[in-house]
Coordinates of C-alpha atoms in Angstrom, one line a residue:
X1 CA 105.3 82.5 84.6
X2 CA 103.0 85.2 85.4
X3 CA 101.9 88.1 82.7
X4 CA 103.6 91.4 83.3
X5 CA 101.1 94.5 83.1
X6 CA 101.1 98.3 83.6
X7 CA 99.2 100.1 85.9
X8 CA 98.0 103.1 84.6
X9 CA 97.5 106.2 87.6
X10 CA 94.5 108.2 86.7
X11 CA 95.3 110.1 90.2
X12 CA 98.6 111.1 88.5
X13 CA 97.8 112.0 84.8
X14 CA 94.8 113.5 82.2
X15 CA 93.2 111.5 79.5
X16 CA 95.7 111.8 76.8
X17 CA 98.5 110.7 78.6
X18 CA 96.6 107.7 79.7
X19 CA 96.3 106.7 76.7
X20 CA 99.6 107.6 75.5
X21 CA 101.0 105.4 78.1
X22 CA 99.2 102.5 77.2
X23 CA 100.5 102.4 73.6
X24 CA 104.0 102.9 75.2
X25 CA 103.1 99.9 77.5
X26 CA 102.0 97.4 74.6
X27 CA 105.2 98.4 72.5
X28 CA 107.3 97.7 75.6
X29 CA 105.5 93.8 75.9
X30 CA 103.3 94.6 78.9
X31 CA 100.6 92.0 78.7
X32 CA 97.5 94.0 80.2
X33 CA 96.7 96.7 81.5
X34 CA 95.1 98.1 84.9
X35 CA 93.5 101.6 85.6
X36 CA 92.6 102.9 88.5
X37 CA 89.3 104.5 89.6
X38 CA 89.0 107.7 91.5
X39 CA 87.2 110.8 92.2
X40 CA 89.7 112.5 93.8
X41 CA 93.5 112.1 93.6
X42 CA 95.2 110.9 97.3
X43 CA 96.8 114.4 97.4
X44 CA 96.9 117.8 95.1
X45 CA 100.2 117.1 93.5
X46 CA 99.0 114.2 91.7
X47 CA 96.6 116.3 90.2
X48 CA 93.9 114.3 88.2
X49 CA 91.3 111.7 88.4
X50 CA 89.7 111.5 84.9
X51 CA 86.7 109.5 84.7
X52 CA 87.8 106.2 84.1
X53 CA 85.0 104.3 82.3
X54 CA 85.6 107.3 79.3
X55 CA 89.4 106.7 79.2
X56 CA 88.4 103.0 79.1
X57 CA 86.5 103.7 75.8
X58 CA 89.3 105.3 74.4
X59 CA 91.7 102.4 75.5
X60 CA 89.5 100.2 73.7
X61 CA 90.5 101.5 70.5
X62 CA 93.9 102.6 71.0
X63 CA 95.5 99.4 72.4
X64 CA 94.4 95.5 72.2
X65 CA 95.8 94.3 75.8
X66 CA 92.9 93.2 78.3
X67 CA 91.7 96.1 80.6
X68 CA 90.3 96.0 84.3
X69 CA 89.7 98.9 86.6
X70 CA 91.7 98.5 89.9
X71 CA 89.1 99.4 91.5
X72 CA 86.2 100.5 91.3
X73 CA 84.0 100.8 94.3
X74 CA 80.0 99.7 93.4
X75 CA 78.5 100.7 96.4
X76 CA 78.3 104.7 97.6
X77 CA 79.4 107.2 94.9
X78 CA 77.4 105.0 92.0
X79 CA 74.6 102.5 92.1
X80 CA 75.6 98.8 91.4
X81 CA 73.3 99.3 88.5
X82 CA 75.1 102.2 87.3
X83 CA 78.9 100.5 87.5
X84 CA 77.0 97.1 86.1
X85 CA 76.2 99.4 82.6
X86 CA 79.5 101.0 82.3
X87 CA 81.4 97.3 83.0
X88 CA 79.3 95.9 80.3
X89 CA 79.5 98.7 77.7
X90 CA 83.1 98.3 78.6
X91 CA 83.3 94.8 77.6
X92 CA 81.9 94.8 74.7
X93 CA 83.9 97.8 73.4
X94 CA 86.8 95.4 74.2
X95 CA 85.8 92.5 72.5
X96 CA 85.8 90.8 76.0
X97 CA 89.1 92.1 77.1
X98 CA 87.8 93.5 80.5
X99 CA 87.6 92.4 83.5
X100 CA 85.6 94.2 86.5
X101 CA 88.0 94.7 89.9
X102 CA 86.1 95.7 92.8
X103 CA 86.8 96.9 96.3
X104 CA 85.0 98.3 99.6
X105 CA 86.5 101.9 98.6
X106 CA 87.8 104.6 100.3
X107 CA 86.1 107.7 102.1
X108 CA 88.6 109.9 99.9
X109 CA 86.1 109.4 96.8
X110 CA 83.0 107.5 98.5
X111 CA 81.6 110.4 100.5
X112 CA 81.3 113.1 98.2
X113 CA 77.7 112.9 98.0
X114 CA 76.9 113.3 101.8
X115 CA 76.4 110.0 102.6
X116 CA 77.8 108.0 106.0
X117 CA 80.6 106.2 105.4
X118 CA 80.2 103.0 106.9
X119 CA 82.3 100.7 108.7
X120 CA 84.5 97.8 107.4
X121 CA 82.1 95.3 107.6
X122 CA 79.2 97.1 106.6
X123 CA 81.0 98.0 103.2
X124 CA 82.0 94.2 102.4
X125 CA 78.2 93.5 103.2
X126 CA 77.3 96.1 100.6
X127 CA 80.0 95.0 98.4
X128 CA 78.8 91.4 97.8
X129 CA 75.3 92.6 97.0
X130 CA 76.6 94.8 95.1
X131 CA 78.2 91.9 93.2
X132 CA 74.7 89.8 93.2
X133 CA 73.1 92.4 91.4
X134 CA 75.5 93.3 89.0
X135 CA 76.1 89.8 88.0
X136 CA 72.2 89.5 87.4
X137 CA 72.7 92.6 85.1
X138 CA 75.4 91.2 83.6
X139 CA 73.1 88.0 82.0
X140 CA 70.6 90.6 79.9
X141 CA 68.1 90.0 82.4
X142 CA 65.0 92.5 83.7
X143 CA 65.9 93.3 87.4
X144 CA 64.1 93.4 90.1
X145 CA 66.2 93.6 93.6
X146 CA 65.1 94.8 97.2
X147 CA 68.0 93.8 99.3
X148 CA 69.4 95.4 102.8
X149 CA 71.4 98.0 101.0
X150 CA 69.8 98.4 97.0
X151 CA 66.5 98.8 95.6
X152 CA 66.3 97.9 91.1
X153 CA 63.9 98.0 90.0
X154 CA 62.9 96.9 86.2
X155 CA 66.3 97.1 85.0
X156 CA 67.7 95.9 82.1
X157 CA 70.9 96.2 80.5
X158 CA 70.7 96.0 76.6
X159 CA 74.2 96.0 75.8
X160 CA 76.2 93.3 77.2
X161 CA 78.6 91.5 76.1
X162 CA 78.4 88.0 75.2
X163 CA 80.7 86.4 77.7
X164 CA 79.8 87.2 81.4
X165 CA 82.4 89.9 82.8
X166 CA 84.9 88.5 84.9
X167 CA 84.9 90.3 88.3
X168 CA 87.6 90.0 90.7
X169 CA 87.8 91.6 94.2
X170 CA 90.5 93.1 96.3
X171 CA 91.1 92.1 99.7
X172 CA 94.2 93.3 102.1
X173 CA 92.9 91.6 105.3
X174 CA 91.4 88.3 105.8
X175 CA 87.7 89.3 105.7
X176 CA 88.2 91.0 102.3
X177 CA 89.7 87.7 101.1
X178 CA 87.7 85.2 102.5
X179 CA 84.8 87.4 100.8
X180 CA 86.8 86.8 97.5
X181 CA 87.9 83.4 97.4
X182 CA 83.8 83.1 97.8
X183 CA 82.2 84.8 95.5
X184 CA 85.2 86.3 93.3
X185 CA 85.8 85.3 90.0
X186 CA 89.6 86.3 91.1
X187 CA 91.7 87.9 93.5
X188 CA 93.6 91.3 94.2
X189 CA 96.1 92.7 96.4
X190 CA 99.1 94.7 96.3
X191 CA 101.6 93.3 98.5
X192 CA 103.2 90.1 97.5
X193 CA 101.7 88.1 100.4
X194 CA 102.5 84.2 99.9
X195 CA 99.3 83.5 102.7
X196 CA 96.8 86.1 101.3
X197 CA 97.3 83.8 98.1
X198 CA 97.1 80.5 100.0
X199 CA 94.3 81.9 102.0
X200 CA 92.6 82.8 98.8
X201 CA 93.4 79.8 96.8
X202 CA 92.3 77.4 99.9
X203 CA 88.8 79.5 100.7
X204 CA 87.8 78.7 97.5
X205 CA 89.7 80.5 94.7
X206 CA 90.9 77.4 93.4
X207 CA 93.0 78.3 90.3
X208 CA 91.4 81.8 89.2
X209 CA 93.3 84.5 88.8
X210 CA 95.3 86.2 91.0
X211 CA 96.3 90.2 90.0
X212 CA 99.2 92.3 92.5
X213 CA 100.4 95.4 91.5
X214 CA 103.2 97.8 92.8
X215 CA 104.8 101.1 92.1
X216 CA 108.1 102.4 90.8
X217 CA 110.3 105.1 90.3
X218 CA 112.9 105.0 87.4
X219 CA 115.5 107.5 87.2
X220 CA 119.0 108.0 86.3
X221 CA 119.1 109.6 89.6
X222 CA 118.1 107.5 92.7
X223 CA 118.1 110.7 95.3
X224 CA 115.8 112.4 92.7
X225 CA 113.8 109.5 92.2
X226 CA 113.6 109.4 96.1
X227 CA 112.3 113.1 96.2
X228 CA 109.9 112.5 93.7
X229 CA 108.4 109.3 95.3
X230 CA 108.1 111.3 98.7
X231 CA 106.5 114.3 96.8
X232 CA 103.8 112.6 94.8
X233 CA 103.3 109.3 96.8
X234 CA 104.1 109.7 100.4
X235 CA 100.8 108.5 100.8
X236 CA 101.4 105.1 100.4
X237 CA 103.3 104.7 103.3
X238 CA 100.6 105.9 105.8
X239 CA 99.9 103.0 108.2
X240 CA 96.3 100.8 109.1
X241 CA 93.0 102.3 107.9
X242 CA 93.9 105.9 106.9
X243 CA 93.5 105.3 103.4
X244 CA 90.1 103.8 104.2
X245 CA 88.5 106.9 106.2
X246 CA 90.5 110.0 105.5
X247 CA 88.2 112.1 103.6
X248 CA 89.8 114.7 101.3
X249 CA 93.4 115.0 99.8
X250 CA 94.2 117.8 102.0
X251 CA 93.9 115.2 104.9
X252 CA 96.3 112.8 103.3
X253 CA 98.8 115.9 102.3
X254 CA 98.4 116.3 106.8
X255 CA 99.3 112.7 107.3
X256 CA 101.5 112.4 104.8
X257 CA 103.9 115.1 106.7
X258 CA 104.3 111.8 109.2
X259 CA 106.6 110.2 106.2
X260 CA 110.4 110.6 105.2
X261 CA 112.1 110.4 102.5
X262 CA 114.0 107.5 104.0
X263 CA 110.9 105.8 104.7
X264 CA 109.9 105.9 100.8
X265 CA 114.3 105.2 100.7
X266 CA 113.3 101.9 102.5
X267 CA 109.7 101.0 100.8
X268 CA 109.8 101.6 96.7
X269 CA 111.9 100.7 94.1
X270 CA 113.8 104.2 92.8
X271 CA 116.4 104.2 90.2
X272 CA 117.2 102.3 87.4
X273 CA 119.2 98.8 89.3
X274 CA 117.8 96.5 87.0
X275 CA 118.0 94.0 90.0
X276 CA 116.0 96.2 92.2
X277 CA 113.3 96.3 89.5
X278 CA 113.4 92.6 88.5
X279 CA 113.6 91.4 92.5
X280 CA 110.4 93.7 93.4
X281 CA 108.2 92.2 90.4
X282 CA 109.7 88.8 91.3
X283 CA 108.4 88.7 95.0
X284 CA 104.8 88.9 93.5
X285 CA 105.7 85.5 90.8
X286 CA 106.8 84.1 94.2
X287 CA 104.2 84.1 96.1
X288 CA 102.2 82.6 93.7
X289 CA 100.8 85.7 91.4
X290 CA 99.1 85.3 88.0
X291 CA 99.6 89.0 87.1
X292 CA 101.7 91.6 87.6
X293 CA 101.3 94.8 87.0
X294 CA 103.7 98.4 87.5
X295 CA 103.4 101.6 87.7
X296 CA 105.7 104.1 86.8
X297 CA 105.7 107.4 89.3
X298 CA 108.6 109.6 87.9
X299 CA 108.0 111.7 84.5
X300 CA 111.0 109.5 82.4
X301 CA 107.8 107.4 81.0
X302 CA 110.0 106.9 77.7
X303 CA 113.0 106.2 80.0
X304 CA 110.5 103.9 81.9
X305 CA 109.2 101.6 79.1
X306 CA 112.5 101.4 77.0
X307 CA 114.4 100.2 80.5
X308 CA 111.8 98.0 81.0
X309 CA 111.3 96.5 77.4
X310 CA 115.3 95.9 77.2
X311 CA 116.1 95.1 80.5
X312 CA 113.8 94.0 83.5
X313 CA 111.1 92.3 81.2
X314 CA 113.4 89.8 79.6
X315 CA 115.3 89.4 83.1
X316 CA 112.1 88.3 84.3
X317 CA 111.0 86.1 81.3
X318 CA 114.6 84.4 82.2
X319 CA 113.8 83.9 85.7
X320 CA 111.1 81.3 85.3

């Protein structure tokens, strides 16, 4: 049976709520927890994008569940040796509950210092060097590294935990995932692809761990719920590479006038059917998923977590 988790939306919400909804989330039975990492929100009614290695420090005492970012990108906005410091620090303020998850990014946070943005292929290239060096970091070692894309030299990272930090990459497209299944230590996507996972599993992921995630809307009030999907995350729905290359949310708020509500009608969970809820986490279990995790867009997070603690996570424990 796969572990349930909650994805937390630093796009969507400050600090304190953050952490507020974690609590909630390990009180409901959620398993672990994933946080997202941005500089920018996808569009201005979100609204936030805390810095999420300092909300990580303050999940590390406020909750016990395990902990990975979902994702961070260590290639443009910060130097591999720069996310390799924070990932450690991270660890060992979680007693070895985190686990690094890594992606080829998005222009929407990536650019803002003025640099190119490159093409697909050019950022996986980046990315798995980015991976070599961190992974050398990781060990306590000095570093010295003069690849195509990074120059260390004489680092060392003095506090590291004493297990090396898991890192698993995301992949939606069969480069992505070919590049984790080889050099991963495990595997993220968020649609509940049965052939991504064999893909994965068969390129050389073998039995590691495989993390999808998806996003909800509960409410009393489907239409509302609707409305509420459409206003905040219309986003999701934009097609191809757009969330790769746009570069600012008032380009995604431009897009996003592309998408219905019937679209969002057609693509998310909104509501409270428990079978709606239970069917969407079940696709992911599956297709062959280790984790799980959800995120709850509308603002009933106590409605959210009590429906899900009563309801849909014991539905799901039943389904196995």
């Amino acid at each position: 049976m796969p572990e349930y988790g909650y994805f937390l939306s630093c796009e969507q919400y400050g600090p304190a709520e953050l952490i507020e909804q974690a609590r909630m989330a390990e009180q409901a039975g959620f398993q672990a927890l994933w946080i997202s990492d941005h500089y920018h929100p996808w569009n201005d009614e979100q609204g936030q994008s805390p810095f999420v290695w300092s909300v990580i420090g303050a999940l590390s005492e406020a909750v016990s569940l395990p902990i990975e970012t979902a994702v961070t990108c260590p290639t443009v906005r910060m130097h591999p040796a720069v996310v390799a410091h924070a990932a450690a620090t991270s660890a060992v303020m979680t007693n070895n509950r985190f686990r690094l998850g890594v992606g080829s990014g998005e222009a929407l946070n990536e650019h803002i210092l003025g640099d190119h943005w490159p093409p697909a292929h050019v950022r996986l290239d980046m990315l798995e060097e980015a991976i070599q060096v961190m992974r050398r970091l990781f060990s306590g070692e000095e570093v010295n590294h003069h690849g195509p894309h990074y120059t260390v030299e004489n680092a060392r990272l003095y506090t590291v935990p004493d297990e090396p930090i898991p890192i698993d990459i995301s992949g939606f497209g069969p480069a992505a995932t070919q590049l984790a299944s080889r050099v991963g230590d495990g595997y993220i996507t968020m649609m509940p692809d049965e052939a991504m996972v064999e893909q994965y599993r068969k390129g050389g992921g073998g039995g590691k761990l495989v993390s999808g995630g998806t996003k909800v809307c509960y409410d009393t009030d489907k239409d509302e719920a609707v409305r509420t999907v459409h206003r905040l995350w219309a986003n999701e729905q934009l097609p191809g590479e757009l969330g790769q290359v746009l570069p600012s949310p008032k380009h995604f708020e431009q897009a996003q006038q592309l998408v219905t509500e019937d679209m969002v009608r057609g693509n998310r969970v909104c509501g409270d059917d428990v079978d709606e809820h239970v069917a969407e986490l079940k696709q992911f279990a599956d297709a062959g998923f280790d984790r799980v995790y959800v995120n709850q867009i509308g603002p009933d997070l106590r409605g959210f977590f009590d429906f899900y603690r009563t309801k849909v996570l014991p539905q799901l424990q039943q389904a196995v």
